[in-house]
PDB file of C-alpha atoms in Angstrom:
ATOM      1  CA  MET A   1      19.222  -2.336   5.593  1.00 34.00           C
ATOM      2  CA  ARG A   2      17.429  -0.456   2.840  1.00 41.00           C
ATOM      3  CA  ALA A   3      13.690  -0.346   3.374  1.00 46.00           C
ATOM      4  CA  PHE A   4      12.622  -0.322  -0.254  1.00 48.00           C
ATOM      5  CA  GLN A   5      13.732  -1.867  -3.492  1.00 50.00           C
ATOM      6  CA  CYS A   6      13.796   1.524  -5.174  1.00 52.00           C
ATOM      7  CA  ASP A   7      15.878   4.653  -5.303  1.00 60.00           C
ATOM      8  CA  GLU A   8      16.976   6.529  -2.195  1.00 73.00           C
ATOM      9  CA  TYR A   9      14.885   9.614  -3.047  1.00 71.00           C
ATOM     10  CA  ARG A  10      11.590   7.715  -2.788  1.00 70.00           C
ATOM     11  CA  GLU A  11      12.728   5.907   0.335  1.00 73.00           C
ATOM     12  CA  ARG A  12      13.782   9.156   2.017  1.00 78.00           C
ATOM     13  CA  ARG A  13      10.576  10.985   1.072  1.00 78.00           C
ATOM     14  CA  TYR A  14       8.402   8.124   2.349  1.00 77.00           C
ATOM     15  CA  ARG A  15      10.239   8.046   5.678  1.00 78.00           C
ATOM     16  CA  GLU A  16      10.035  11.852   5.954  1.00 83.00           C
ATOM     17  CA  ALA A  17       6.278  11.702   5.406  1.00 83.00           C
ATOM     18  CA  LEU A  18       5.928   9.095   8.152  1.00 82.00           C
ATOM     19  CA  THR A  19       8.229  10.739  10.671  1.00 80.00           C
ATOM     20  CA  GLY A  20       6.426  12.811  13.251  1.00 77.00           C
ATOM     21  CA  MET A  21       2.962  11.337  12.719  1.00 78.00           C
ATOM     22  CA  ASP A  22       1.294  11.043  16.104  1.00 69.00           C
ATOM     23  CA  VAL A  23      -0.625   7.778  15.939  1.00 80.00           C
ATOM     24  CA  ASP A  24      -2.945   6.320  18.487  1.00 86.00           C
ATOM     25  CA  GLY A  25      -4.480   3.261  16.907  1.00 92.00           C
ATOM     26  CA  LEU A  26      -4.201   0.893  14.008  1.00 96.00           C
ATOM     27  CA  ALA A  27      -1.909   1.583  11.056  1.00 96.00           C
ATOM     28  CA  ILE A  28      -2.256  -0.440   7.857  1.00 97.00           C
ATOM     29  CA  ASP A  29      -0.147  -0.794   4.735  1.00 96.00           C
ATOM     30  CA  VAL A  30      -2.212  -1.697   1.684  1.00 97.00           C
ATOM     31  CA  GLY A  31      -0.332  -3.445  -1.092  1.00 96.00           C
ATOM     32  CA  CYS A  32       2.493  -4.246   1.297  1.00 95.00           C
ATOM     33  CA  GLY A  33       4.312  -6.570  -1.113  1.00 92.00           C
ATOM     34  CA  SER A  34       7.359  -8.055   0.584  1.00 91.00           C
ATOM     35  CA  GLY A  35       6.743  -5.933   3.683  1.00 93.00           C
ATOM     36  CA  ASP A  36       9.259  -3.105   3.241  1.00 88.00           C
ATOM     37  CA  SER A  37       6.754  -0.278   3.654  1.00 88.00           C
ATOM     38  CA  ALA A  38       5.004  -2.051   6.547  1.00 93.00           C
ATOM     39  CA  ILE A  39       8.350  -2.236   8.350  1.00 91.00           C
ATOM     40  CA  ALA A  40       8.896   1.495   7.781  1.00 87.00           C
ATOM     41  CA  LEU A  41       5.385   2.172   9.059  1.00 89.00           C
ATOM     42  CA  GLN A  42       6.097   0.232  12.244  1.00 90.00           C
ATOM     43  CA  GLU A  43       9.511   1.869  12.734  1.00 87.00           C
ATOM     44  CA  HIS A  44       8.261   5.434  12.305  1.00 85.00           C
ATOM     45  CA  VAL A  45       4.584   5.556  13.173  1.00 85.00           C
ATOM     46  CA  ALA A  46       2.864   2.803  15.117  1.00 78.00           C
ATOM     47  CA  THR A  47       3.315  -0.443  16.953  1.00 81.00           C
ATOM     48  CA  ASP A  48      -0.036  -1.868  15.813  1.00 93.00           C
ATOM     49  CA  VAL A  49       0.548  -2.457  12.080  1.00 96.00           C
ATOM     50  CA  ILE A  50      -1.246  -4.755   9.652  1.00 98.00           C
ATOM     51  CA  GLY A  51      -0.238  -5.313   6.033  1.00 98.00           C
ATOM     52  CA  PHE A  52      -2.492  -6.363   3.168  1.00 98.00           C
ATOM     53  CA  ASP A  53      -1.602  -7.598  -0.294  1.00 97.00           C
ATOM     54  CA  LEU A  54      -3.524  -9.313  -3.083  1.00 96.00           C
ATOM     55  CA  SER A  55      -0.679 -11.714  -3.862  1.00 94.00           C
ATOM     56  CA  ARG A  56      -0.540 -14.807  -1.674  1.00 95.00           C
ATOM     57  CA  ALA A  57       3.148 -15.227  -2.539  1.00 94.00           C
ATOM     58  CA  MET A  58       3.937 -11.691  -1.345  1.00 94.00           C
ATOM     59  CA  VAL A  59       1.906 -12.206   1.829  1.00 96.00           C
ATOM     60  CA  LYS A  60       3.896 -15.351   2.597  1.00 95.00           C
ATOM     61  CA  LEU A  61       7.184 -13.528   1.982  1.00 95.00           C
ATOM     62  CA  ALA A  62       6.138 -10.470   4.017  1.00 96.00           C
ATOM     63  CA  ARG A  63       5.091 -12.619   6.968  1.00 97.00           C
ATOM     64  CA  LYS A  64       8.457 -14.361   6.933  1.00 95.00           C
ATOM     65  CA  ARG A  65      10.455 -11.129   6.584  1.00 94.00           C
ATOM     66  CA  THR A  66       8.555  -8.879   8.991  1.00 94.00           C
ATOM     67  CA  GLY A  67       6.907 -10.914  11.726  1.00 94.00           C
ATOM     68  CA  LEU A  68       3.907  -8.578  11.336  1.00 97.00           C
ATOM     69  CA  ARG A  69       0.278  -9.498  10.784  1.00 98.00           C
ATOM     70  CA  ILE A  70       0.018  -9.689   6.991  1.00 98.00           C
ATOM     71  CA  TYR A  71      -3.148 -10.835   5.201  1.00 98.00           C
ATOM     72  CA  THR A  72      -4.325 -11.522   1.665  1.00 98.00           C
ATOM     73  CA  ALA A  73      -7.017  -9.031   0.662  1.00 98.00           C
ATOM     74  CA  ASP A  74      -8.305  -7.016  -2.265  1.00 97.00           C
ATOM     75  CA  ALA A  75      -7.628  -3.344  -1.499  1.00 97.00           C
ATOM     76  CA  ALA A  76     -11.215  -2.558  -2.515  1.00 97.00           C
ATOM     77  CA  GLN A  77     -12.615  -4.964   0.098  1.00 97.00           C
ATOM     78  CA  LEU A  78     -10.537  -4.683   3.250  1.00 98.00           C
ATOM     79  CA  PRO A  79     -11.690  -6.886   6.157  1.00 98.00           C
ATOM     80  CA  LEU A  80     -11.902  -3.960   8.579  1.00 98.00           C
ATOM     81  CA  ARG A  81     -14.649  -2.037  10.333  1.00 98.00           C
ATOM     82  CA  ASN A  82     -15.670   1.436   9.212  1.00 98.00           C
ATOM     83  CA  GLY A  83     -13.423   4.108  10.704  1.00 97.00           C
ATOM     84  CA  SER A  84     -11.075   1.630  12.372  1.00 97.00           C
ATOM     85  CA  VAL A  85      -7.772   2.846  10.892  1.00 97.00           C
ATOM     86  CA  ALA A  86      -5.684   5.741  12.218  1.00 95.00           C
ATOM     87  CA  VAL A  87      -3.058   5.669   9.432  1.00 94.00           C
ATOM     88  CA  LEU A  88      -3.234   4.013   6.028  1.00 96.00           C
ATOM     89  CA  THR A  89      -0.287   3.833   3.635  1.00 93.00           C
ATOM     90  CA  CYS A  90      -0.283   2.628   0.059  1.00 94.00           C
ATOM     91  CA  PHE A  91       3.045   2.558  -1.777  1.00 87.00           C
ATOM     92  CA  ALA A  92       3.176   2.057  -5.579  1.00 84.00           C
ATOM     93  CA  VAL A  93      -0.074   0.115  -5.927  1.00 90.00           C
ATOM     94  CA  LEU A  94      -2.776   2.129  -7.691  1.00 89.00           C
ATOM     95  CA  HIS A  95      -1.015   2.273 -11.067  1.00 83.00           C
ATOM     96  CA  GLU A  96      -1.158  -1.533 -11.193  1.00 83.00           C
ATOM     97  CA  MET A  97      -4.934  -1.645 -11.605  1.00 85.00           C
ATOM     98  CA  PRO A  98      -7.639  -0.361 -13.936  1.00 87.00           C
ATOM     99  CA  LEU A  99      -8.886   3.145 -13.162  1.00 85.00           C
ATOM    100  CA  ALA A 100     -12.349   1.943 -12.111  1.00 89.00           C
ATOM    101  CA  HIS A 101     -10.832  -0.442  -9.576  1.00 92.00           C
ATOM    102  CA  SER A 102      -8.466   2.221  -8.213  1.00 91.00           C
ATOM    103  CA  ARG A 103     -11.498   4.451  -7.620  1.00 93.00           C
ATOM    104  CA  ALA A 104     -13.141   1.618  -5.643  1.00 95.00           C
ATOM    105  CA  VAL A 105      -9.923   1.250  -3.662  1.00 96.00           C
ATOM    106  CA  LEU A 106      -9.912   4.960  -2.780  1.00 96.00           C
ATOM    107  CA  ARG A 107     -13.544   4.717  -1.611  1.00 97.00           C
ATOM    108  CA  GLU A 108     -12.511   1.774   0.566  1.00 97.00           C
ATOM    109  CA  PHE A 109      -9.647   3.797   2.037  1.00 97.00           C
ATOM    110  CA  ALA A 110     -12.150   6.505   2.987  1.00 97.00           C
ATOM    111  CA  ARG A 111     -14.469   3.898   4.552  1.00 98.00           C
ATOM    112  CA  VAL A 112     -11.868   2.290   6.825  1.00 98.00           C
ATOM    113  CA  THR A 113      -9.987   5.464   7.831  1.00 97.00           C
ATOM    114  CA  ARG A 114     -11.324   7.152  10.942  1.00 96.00           C
ATOM    115  CA  SER A 115     -12.262  10.801  11.085  1.00 95.00           C
ATOM    116  CA  GLY A 116      -9.034  12.744  11.507  1.00 92.00           C
ATOM    117  CA  GLY A 117      -6.997   9.744  10.330  1.00 93.00           C
ATOM    118  CA  ARG A 118      -4.191   9.952   7.805  1.00 91.00           C
ATOM    119  CA  VAL A 119      -3.866   8.413   4.353  1.00 93.00           C
ATOM    120  CA  LEU A 120      -0.471   8.435   2.666  1.00 91.00           C
ATOM    121  CA  ILE A 121      -0.357   7.332  -0.978  1.00 90.00           C
ATOM    122  CA  TRP A 122       2.730   7.292  -3.171  1.00 85.00           C
ATOM    123  CA  ASP A 123       2.441   6.161  -6.762  1.00 83.00           C
ATOM    124  CA  GLN A 124       3.690   6.639 -10.270  1.00 74.00           C
ATOM    125  CA  ASN A 125       1.744   8.876 -12.606  1.00 68.00           C
ATOM    126  CA  PRO A 126       0.607   6.662 -15.498  1.00 61.00           C
ATOM    127  CA  ALA A 127       0.343   9.731 -17.723  1.00 62.00           C
ATOM    128  CA  LYS A 128       4.044  10.420 -17.167  1.00 56.00           C
ATOM    129  CA  ILE A 129       5.232   6.851 -17.721  1.00 51.00           C
ATOM    130  CA  GLY A 130       2.919   6.250 -20.676  1.00 48.00           C
ATOM    131  CA  SER A 131       0.423   3.965 -18.930  1.00 47.00           C
ATOM    132  CA  LEU A 132       2.572   1.108 -20.166  1.00 47.00           C
ATOM    133  CA  GLN A 133       0.470  -1.817 -19.042  1.00 46.00           C
ATOM    134  CA  HIS A 134      -2.763  -0.272 -20.291  1.00 48.00           C
ATOM    135  CA  GLU A 135      -1.402   1.014 -23.606  1.00 50.00           C
ATOM    136  CA  MET A 136       0.354  -2.193 -24.567  1.00 43.00           C
ATOM    137  CA  THR A 137      -2.122  -4.835 -23.468  1.00 48.00           C
ATOM    138  CA  ASN A 138      -5.110  -3.194 -21.760  1.00 48.00           C
ATOM    139  CA  VAL A 139      -4.735  -5.954 -19.155  1.00 43.00           C
ATOM    140  CA  PRO A 140      -3.715  -5.166 -15.586  1.00 44.00           C
ATOM    141  CA  ILE A 141      -0.868  -7.066 -13.958  1.00 44.00           C
ATOM    142  CA  GLU A 142      -3.486  -8.955 -11.925  1.00 44.00           C
ATOM    143  CA  PRO A 143      -5.973  -9.842 -14.707  1.00 40.00           C
ATOM    144  CA  TYR A 144      -8.489 -11.393 -12.299  1.00 38.00           C
ATOM    145  CA  LEU A 145      -9.297  -7.877 -11.098  1.00 40.00           C
ATOM    146  CA  LEU A 146     -11.176  -7.228 -14.333  1.00 40.00           C
ATOM    147  CA  SER A 147     -14.901  -7.231 -13.758  1.00 38.00           C
TER     148      SER A 147
END
């Protein structure tokens, strides 16, 4: 079974980045979507994995597909204690939101990740793909994120 709905290069690089991480503690996948990256996180890194996604529909699907603990949450307001996360992954999420919100999300990642913890982010570069959603409409895919 393929882990991601994307090309093999990205899938291979993500798995390579995860392989060999020595994790003692909680691992979370932020923006877990249908659960593919949370499954990879559990297979390669940790047994204690939680996924978060803003979309209730994706959370429902991920719960059904993975059997993991998956919750609805804004990535900028994770329901976790300070320094409680050993590994945090975020796959193809930040480009979906306005820059100001992505900065808040990164601050939240720093808040929940413990000292010496790991943060793994993979994303498109909006400058390389033309910032399509922002250039064409100036409205993020999830418009209720606008403040």
